[in-house]
Amino acid sequence: MGSGGSNSAGGGAIALISNGTVVVNGSVTADGIDTGATSSSSGSGGSIYISANAINGTGTITANGGIHGGAGGIGGDGGRIALYYNTTNTLTGTVTASGQSGGVAGTIVFVNSNSKDLYVYGGALGNGAGYLYLDASSGFDAYTMQPRYDGVYKFNHVYIGTYAGNNYNGTIYFRGTYATNMNGRGPILMALGNITVYRGSHINASGDGFAA
């Protein structure tokens, strides 16, 4: 769920799970609430999780931060959108997790459950840059579709920052330490195939080493 601002609520959490097809011709939204109060902040976008055999439609899926309309305020951060599909993703509508008026962009992640591929996009397809955090105390195995707790994230191919032939900047941040020995290690992004970081996108662990 999205965090609340100083004067408005964050977006909620939506989970849609289907053994068939999820068709979105209308809208699925978990946006933060706007505020017009002076020197206030708006709510962050929430989270949307969709898991289906196929996903299609021409509608909108949004987890945007709220807009602020008052002087000296700041908009909400974008939320998180994760779409898991087995066969096809032919969604041609709008998918956004945008930060508003000073808020940072959220993250859009598509996972092909059949090919085990991970796609990481910016906070809006066509607008902004999004962030995905890989924590050393968590993990995920796309081959078993189960969480892990050793900091390993396992996929087939990983694509960061591209969608339908266009670049939409994304960043994966590595965070934390998995303490298997005195020094430990950070998270591991494991691909049995390729890892592709497209122009304008990043994998980043800057400043996440031992403290001074």
PDB file of C-alpha atoms in Angstrom:
ATOM      1  CA  MET A   1       0.000   0.000   0.000  1.00  0.00           C
ATOM      2  CA  GLY A   2       1.083   3.551  -0.645  1.00  0.00           C
ATOM      3  CA  SER A   3       2.168   5.768   2.223  1.00  0.00           C
ATOM      4  CA  GLY A   4      -0.033   8.687   3.151  1.00  0.00           C
ATOM      5  CA  GLY A   5       0.991  12.278   2.629  1.00  0.00           C
ATOM      6  CA  SER A   6       0.690  15.003   5.217  1.00  0.00           C
ATOM      7  CA  ASN A   7      -2.840  15.748   4.085  1.00  0.00           C
ATOM      8  CA  SER A   8      -4.013  12.828   1.912  1.00  0.00           C
ATOM      9  CA  ALA A   9      -4.068   9.034   1.817  1.00  0.00           C
ATOM     10  CA  GLY A  10      -1.921   6.720  -0.272  1.00  0.00           C
ATOM     11  CA  GLY A  11      -3.234   4.227  -2.790  1.00  0.00           C
ATOM     12  CA  GLY A  12      -4.443   0.797  -1.684  1.00  0.00           C
ATOM     13  CA  ALA A  13      -3.422  -2.723  -2.720  1.00  0.00           C
ATOM     14  CA  ILE A  14      -5.117  -4.635  -5.565  1.00  0.00           C
ATOM     15  CA  ALA A  15      -4.514  -8.316  -6.383  1.00  0.00           C
ATOM     16  CA  LEU A  16      -6.224  -9.968  -9.379  1.00  0.00           C
ATOM     17  CA  ILE A  17      -5.564 -13.699  -9.892  1.00  0.00           C
ATOM     18  CA  SER A  18      -7.081 -15.633 -12.796  1.00  0.00           C
ATOM     19  CA  ASN A  19      -6.517 -19.039 -14.387  1.00  0.00           C
ATOM     20  CA  GLY A  20      -7.852 -17.535 -17.616  1.00  0.00           C
ATOM     21  CA  THR A  21      -7.430 -14.087 -19.135  1.00  0.00           C
ATOM     22  CA  VAL A  22      -7.515 -10.724 -17.383  1.00  0.00           C
ATOM     23  CA  VAL A  23      -8.986  -8.172 -19.811  1.00  0.00           C
ATOM     24  CA  VAL A  24      -8.637  -4.518 -18.847  1.00  0.00           C
ATOM     25  CA  ASN A  25     -10.673  -2.291 -21.145  1.00  0.00           C
ATOM     26  CA  GLY A  26     -11.728  -0.042 -18.287  1.00  0.00           C
ATOM     27  CA  SER A  27      -9.385   0.939 -15.470  1.00  0.00           C
ATOM     28  CA  VAL A  28      -7.571  -0.607 -12.513  1.00  0.00           C
ATOM     29  CA  THR A  29      -6.292   2.145 -10.205  1.00  0.00           C
ATOM     30  CA  ALA A  30      -4.480   2.399  -6.885  1.00  0.00           C
ATOM     31  CA  ASP A  31      -3.533   6.067  -7.002  1.00  0.00           C
ATOM     32  CA  GLY A  32      -2.582   8.326  -4.139  1.00  0.00           C
ATOM     33  CA  ILE A  33      -5.067  11.070  -3.292  1.00  0.00           C
ATOM     34  CA  ASP A  34      -4.459  14.632  -4.479  1.00  0.00           C
ATOM     35  CA  THR A  35      -4.218  17.538  -2.058  1.00  0.00           C
ATOM     36  CA  GLY A  36      -4.542  21.272  -2.512  1.00  0.00           C
ATOM     37  CA  ALA A  37      -3.321  22.284   0.931  1.00  0.00           C
ATOM     38  CA  THR A  38      -0.375  24.679   1.183  1.00  0.00           C
ATOM     39  CA  SER A  39       3.025  23.160   2.129  1.00  0.00           C
ATOM     40  CA  SER A  40       1.600  19.648   2.216  1.00  0.00           C
ATOM     41  CA  SER A  41       2.407  16.355   0.497  1.00  0.00           C
ATOM     42  CA  SER A  42       0.148  14.006  -1.431  1.00  0.00           C
ATOM     43  CA  GLY A  43      -0.232  10.247  -0.951  1.00  0.00           C
ATOM     44  CA  SER A  44       1.978   7.752  -2.765  1.00  0.00           C
ATOM     45  CA  GLY A  45       0.650   5.308  -5.307  1.00  0.00           C
ATOM     46  CA  GLY A  46      -0.341   1.868  -4.023  1.00  0.00           C
ATOM     47  CA  SER A  47       0.318  -1.577  -5.466  1.00  0.00           C
ATOM     48  CA  ILE A  48      -1.304  -3.620  -8.249  1.00  0.00           C
ATOM     49  CA  TYR A  49      -0.592  -7.329  -8.684  1.00  0.00           C
ATOM     50  CA  ILE A  50      -2.108  -9.251 -11.597  1.00  0.00           C
ATOM     51  CA  SER A  51      -1.445 -12.935 -12.244  1.00  0.00           C
ATOM     52  CA  ALA A  52      -3.154 -14.664 -15.182  1.00  0.00           C
ATOM     53  CA  ASN A  53      -2.684 -17.017 -18.080  1.00  0.00           C
ATOM     54  CA  ALA A  54      -2.951 -14.006 -20.415  1.00  0.00           C
ATOM     55  CA  ILE A  55      -3.383 -10.248 -20.049  1.00  0.00           C
ATOM     56  CA  ASN A  56      -4.897  -7.969 -22.673  1.00  0.00           C
ATOM     57  CA  GLY A  57      -7.060  -4.923 -23.176  1.00  0.00           C
ATOM     58  CA  THR A  58      -6.943  -1.254 -24.108  1.00  0.00           C
ATOM     59  CA  GLY A  59      -7.660   0.279 -20.704  1.00  0.00           C
ATOM     60  CA  THR A  60      -5.520   1.818 -17.973  1.00  0.00           C
ATOM     61  CA  ILE A  61      -3.600   0.388 -15.010  1.00  0.00           C
ATOM     62  CA  THR A  62      -2.277   3.072 -12.669  1.00  0.00           C
ATOM     63  CA  ALA A  63      -0.567   3.383  -9.293  1.00  0.00           C
ATOM     64  CA  ASN A  64       0.308   7.066  -9.545  1.00  0.00           C
ATOM     65  CA  GLY A  65       1.195   9.410  -6.746  1.00  0.00           C
ATOM     66  CA  GLY A  66      -1.278  12.115  -5.818  1.00  0.00           C
ATOM     67  CA  ILE A  67      -0.972  15.602  -7.280  1.00  0.00           C
ATOM     68  CA  HIS A  68      -0.476  18.588  -4.977  1.00  0.00           C
ATOM     69  CA  GLY A  69      -2.134  21.842  -5.857  1.00  0.00           C
ATOM     70  CA  GLY A  70      -0.999  24.079  -3.025  1.00  0.00           C
ATOM     71  CA  ALA A  71       2.046  26.336  -2.791  1.00  0.00           C
ATOM     72  CA  GLY A  72       5.161  24.745  -1.308  1.00  0.00           C
ATOM     73  CA  GLY A  73       3.788  21.211  -1.511  1.00  0.00           C
ATOM     74  CA  ILE A  74       5.103  18.041  -3.080  1.00  0.00           C
ATOM     75  CA  GLY A  75       3.386  15.302  -5.043  1.00  0.00           C
ATOM     76  CA  GLY A  76       3.274  11.637  -4.114  1.00  0.00           C
ATOM     77  CA  ASP A  77       5.705   8.962  -5.265  1.00  0.00           C
ATOM     78  CA  GLY A  78       4.637   6.358  -7.790  1.00  0.00           C
ATOM     79  CA  GLY A  79       3.597   2.926  -6.572  1.00  0.00           C
ATOM     80  CA  ARG A  80       4.347  -0.599  -7.765  1.00  0.00           C
ATOM     81  CA  ILE A  81       2.734  -2.592 -10.589  1.00  0.00           C
ATOM     82  CA  ALA A  82       3.572  -6.276 -11.167  1.00  0.00           C
ATOM     83  CA  LEU A  83       1.971  -8.252 -14.005  1.00  0.00           C
ATOM     84  CA  TYR A  84       2.561 -12.023 -14.245  1.00  0.00           C
ATOM     85  CA  TYR A  85       1.372 -13.930 -17.318  1.00  0.00           C
ATOM     86  CA  ASN A  86       1.875 -17.451 -18.709  1.00  0.00           C
ATOM     87  CA  THR A  87       1.237 -17.140 -22.423  1.00  0.00           C
ATOM     88  CA  THR A  88       0.648 -13.649 -23.825  1.00  0.00           C
ATOM     89  CA  ASN A  89       0.656 -10.029 -22.746  1.00  0.00           C
ATOM     90  CA  THR A  90      -1.107  -7.995 -25.434  1.00  0.00           C
ATOM     91  CA  LEU A  91      -2.099  -5.090 -23.203  1.00  0.00           C
ATOM     92  CA  THR A  92      -2.067  -1.964 -25.386  1.00  0.00           C
ATOM     93  CA  GLY A  93      -3.505   0.503 -22.902  1.00  0.00           C
ATOM     94  CA  THR A  94      -1.713   2.793 -20.446  1.00  0.00           C
ATOM     95  CA  VAL A  95       0.324   1.439 -17.535  1.00  0.00           C
ATOM     96  CA  THR A  96       1.719   4.101 -15.177  1.00  0.00           C
ATOM     97  CA  ALA A  97       3.242   4.333 -11.714  1.00  0.00           C
ATOM     98  CA  SER A  98       4.257   7.977 -11.987  1.00  0.00           C
ATOM     99  CA  GLY A  99       5.512  10.296  -9.306  1.00  0.00           C
ATOM    100  CA  GLN A 100       3.823  13.699  -9.315  1.00  0.00           C
ATOM    101  CA  SER A 101       5.164  17.215  -8.814  1.00  0.00           C
ATOM    102  CA  GLY A 102       8.472  16.274  -7.188  1.00  0.00           C
ATOM    103  CA  GLY A 103       7.579  12.691  -6.246  1.00  0.00           C
ATOM    104  CA  VAL A 104       9.781   9.916  -7.654  1.00  0.00           C
ATOM    105  CA  ALA A 105       8.547   7.391 -10.196  1.00  0.00           C
ATOM    106  CA  GLY A 106       7.453   3.935  -9.135  1.00  0.00           C
ATOM    107  CA  THR A 107       8.133   0.615 -10.832  1.00  0.00           C
ATOM    108  CA  ILE A 108       6.441  -1.517 -13.477  1.00  0.00           C
ATOM    109  CA  VAL A 109       7.493  -5.172 -13.621  1.00  0.00           C
ATOM    110  CA  PHE A 110       6.274  -7.821 -16.071  1.00  0.00           C
ATOM    111  CA  VAL A 111       7.165 -11.480 -15.518  1.00  0.00           C
ATOM    112  CA  ASN A 112       6.539 -14.107 -18.178  1.00  0.00           C
ATOM    113  CA  SER A 113       5.786 -17.093 -15.962  1.00  0.00           C
ATOM    114  CA  ASN A 114       6.240 -19.479 -18.881  1.00  0.00           C
ATOM    115  CA  SER A 115       9.584 -18.254 -20.248  1.00  0.00           C
ATOM    116  CA  LYS A 116      10.675 -17.074 -16.755  1.00  0.00           C
ATOM    117  CA  ASP A 117      11.756 -13.683 -18.144  1.00  0.00           C
ATOM    118  CA  LEU A 118      11.793 -10.448 -16.117  1.00  0.00           C
ATOM    119  CA  TYR A 119      11.044  -7.033 -17.631  1.00  0.00           C
ATOM    120  CA  VAL A 120      11.690  -3.880 -15.580  1.00  0.00           C
ATOM    121  CA  TYR A 121      10.324  -0.556 -16.850  1.00  0.00           C
ATOM    122  CA  GLY A 122      10.221   3.036 -15.718  1.00  0.00           C
ATOM    123  CA  GLY A 123       7.487   4.538 -13.629  1.00  0.00           C
ATOM    124  CA  ALA A 124       5.374   5.114 -16.717  1.00  0.00           C
ATOM    125  CA  LEU A 125       5.600   3.525 -20.135  1.00  0.00           C
ATOM    126  CA  GLY A 126       6.710   6.663 -21.924  1.00  0.00           C
ATOM    127  CA  ASN A 127       7.340   8.895 -18.891  1.00  0.00           C
ATOM    128  CA  GLY A 128       9.831   8.836 -16.056  1.00  0.00           C
ATOM    129  CA  ALA A 129      12.269   6.328 -14.580  1.00  0.00           C
ATOM    130  CA  GLY A 130      11.318   3.564 -12.176  1.00  0.00           C
ATOM    131  CA  TYR A 131      13.153   1.665  -9.474  1.00  0.00           C
ATOM    132  CA  LEU A 132      13.185  -1.977  -8.415  1.00  0.00           C
ATOM    133  CA  TYR A 133      14.923  -2.844  -5.151  1.00  0.00           C
ATOM    134  CA  LEU A 134      16.508  -6.263  -4.637  1.00  0.00           C
ATOM    135  CA  ASP A 135      17.009  -6.860  -0.936  1.00  0.00           C
ATOM    136  CA  ALA A 136      19.616  -9.307   0.358  1.00  0.00           C
ATOM    137  CA  SER A 137      17.194 -10.723   2.923  1.00  0.00           C
ATOM    138  CA  SER A 138      14.595 -11.661   0.303  1.00  0.00           C
ATOM    139  CA  GLY A 139      14.638 -13.369  -3.101  1.00  0.00           C
ATOM    140  CA  PHE A 140      12.525 -14.975  -5.806  1.00  0.00           C
ATOM    141  CA  ASP A 141      12.749 -18.028  -8.076  1.00  0.00           C
ATOM    142  CA  ALA A 142      10.785 -17.661 -11.322  1.00  0.00           C
ATOM    143  CA  TYR A 143      11.178 -21.389 -12.028  1.00  0.00           C
ATOM    144  CA  THR A 144       9.283 -22.400  -8.905  1.00  0.00           C
ATOM    145  CA  MET A 145       7.348 -19.082  -8.570  1.00  0.00           C
ATOM    146  CA  GLN A 146       8.282 -19.125  -4.897  1.00  0.00           C
ATOM    147  CA  PRO A 147      10.050 -16.627  -2.651  1.00  0.00           C
ATOM    148  CA  ARG A 148      13.592 -17.216  -1.453  1.00  0.00           C
ATOM    149  CA  TYR A 149      15.327 -15.813   1.612  1.00  0.00           C
ATOM    150  CA  ASP A 150      18.981 -15.939   0.548  1.00  0.00           C
ATOM    151  CA  GLY A 151      19.137 -12.788  -1.580  1.00  0.00           C
ATOM    152  CA  VAL A 152      19.019 -14.701  -4.885  1.00  0.00           C
ATOM    153  CA  TYR A 153      16.618 -13.601  -7.660  1.00  0.00           C
ATOM    154  CA  LYS A 154      16.519 -16.229 -10.404  1.00  0.00           C
ATOM    155  CA  PHE A 155      15.094 -15.749 -13.914  1.00  0.00           C
ATOM    156  CA  ASN A 156      15.746 -16.852 -17.484  1.00  0.00           C
ATOM    157  CA  HIS A 157      16.318 -13.525 -19.276  1.00  0.00           C
ATOM    158  CA  VAL A 158      16.297 -10.071 -17.651  1.00  0.00           C
ATOM    159  CA  TYR A 159      15.479  -6.922 -19.638  1.00  0.00           C
ATOM    160  CA  ILE A 160      15.825  -3.524 -17.959  1.00  0.00           C
ATOM    161  CA  GLY A 161      14.313  -0.502 -19.658  1.00  0.00           C
ATOM    162  CA  THR A 162      12.643  -1.629 -22.883  1.00  0.00           C
ATOM    163  CA  TYR A 163       9.046  -2.238 -23.917  1.00  0.00           C
ATOM    164  CA  ALA A 164       7.684  -2.910 -27.408  1.00  0.00           C
ATOM    165  CA  GLY A 165      10.953  -1.780 -28.966  1.00  0.00           C
ATOM    166  CA  ASN A 166      11.090   1.504 -27.013  1.00  0.00           C
ATOM    167  CA  ASN A 167      13.314   2.445 -24.084  1.00  0.00           C
ATOM    168  CA  TYR A 168      11.642   3.296 -20.757  1.00  0.00           C
ATOM    169  CA  ASN A 169      14.404   3.843 -18.246  1.00  0.00           C
ATOM    170  CA  GLY A 170      14.499   1.588 -15.211  1.00  0.00           C
ATOM    171  CA  THR A 171      16.964   0.991 -12.388  1.00  0.00           C
ATOM    172  CA  ILE A 172      17.573  -2.055 -10.214  1.00  0.00           C
ATOM    173  CA  TYR A 173      19.090  -1.205  -6.828  1.00  0.00           C
ATOM    174  CA  PHE A 174      20.957  -3.851  -4.836  1.00  0.00           C
ATOM    175  CA  ARG A 175      20.459  -3.332  -1.117  1.00  0.00           C
ATOM    176  CA  GLY A 176      21.555  -4.966   2.128  1.00  0.00           C
ATOM    177  CA  THR A 177      23.847  -7.822   3.105  1.00  0.00           C
ATOM    178  CA  TYR A 178      23.236 -11.552   3.273  1.00  0.00           C
ATOM    179  CA  ALA A 179      25.543 -12.576   6.136  1.00  0.00           C
ATOM    180  CA  THR A 180      26.888 -16.016   5.269  1.00  0.00           C
ATOM    181  CA  ASN A 181      30.272 -15.162   6.750  1.00  0.00           C
ATOM    182  CA  MET A 182      32.028 -12.260   8.447  1.00  0.00           C
ATOM    183  CA  ASN A 183      31.890 -10.063   5.337  1.00  0.00           C
ATOM    184  CA  GLY A 184      28.648 -11.320   3.827  1.00  0.00           C
ATOM    185  CA  ARG A 185      27.456 -10.423   0.319  1.00  0.00           C
ATOM    186  CA  GLY A 186      24.749  -8.432  -1.404  1.00  0.00           C
ATOM    187  CA  PRO A 187      21.812  -9.696  -3.473  1.00  0.00           C
ATOM    188  CA  ILE A 188      22.399 -11.837  -6.563  1.00  0.00           C
ATOM    189  CA  LEU A 189      20.443 -11.374  -9.801  1.00  0.00           C
ATOM    190  CA  MET A 190      20.807 -14.726 -11.570  1.00  0.00           C
ATOM    191  CA  ALA A 191      19.834 -15.254 -15.209  1.00  0.00           C
ATOM    192  CA  LEU A 192      20.188 -18.587 -16.960  1.00  0.00           C
ATOM    193  CA  GLY A 193      20.031 -16.613 -20.202  1.00  0.00           C
ATOM    194  CA  ASN A 194      20.868 -12.940 -20.824  1.00  0.00           C
ATOM    195  CA  ILE A 195      20.803  -9.805 -18.693  1.00  0.00           C
ATOM    196  CA  THR A 196      20.311  -6.689 -20.842  1.00  0.00           C
ATOM    197  CA  VAL A 197      20.546  -3.153 -19.446  1.00  0.00           C
ATOM    198  CA  TYR A 198      19.283  -0.778 -22.117  1.00  0.00           C
ATOM    199  CA  ARG A 199      20.601   2.722 -22.672  1.00  0.00           C
ATOM    200  CA  GLY A 200      19.470   5.072 -19.915  1.00  0.00           C
ATOM    201  CA  SER A 201      18.812   2.223 -17.460  1.00  0.00           C
ATOM    202  CA  HIS A 202      20.998   1.079 -14.578  1.00  0.00           C
ATOM    203  CA  ILE A 203      21.961  -1.563 -12.052  1.00  0.00           C
ATOM    204  CA  ASN A 204      23.174   0.284  -8.981  1.00  0.00           C
ATOM    205  CA  ALA A 205      24.752  -0.582  -5.604  1.00  0.00           C
ATOM    206  CA  SER A 206      26.506   2.743  -5.046  1.00  0.00           C
ATOM    207  CA  GLY A 207      26.991   3.607  -1.378  1.00  0.00           C
ATOM    208  CA  ASP A 208      25.737   0.230  -0.194  1.00  0.00           C
ATOM    209  CA  GLY A 209      29.063  -1.100   1.062  1.00  0.00           C
ATOM    210  CA  PHE A 210      30.504  -0.989   4.570  1.00  0.00           C
ATOM    211  CA  ALA A 211      30.125   2.285   6.428  1.00  0.00           C
ATOM    212  CA  ALA A 212      33.085   4.650   6.841  1.00  0.00           C
TER     213      ALA A 212
END
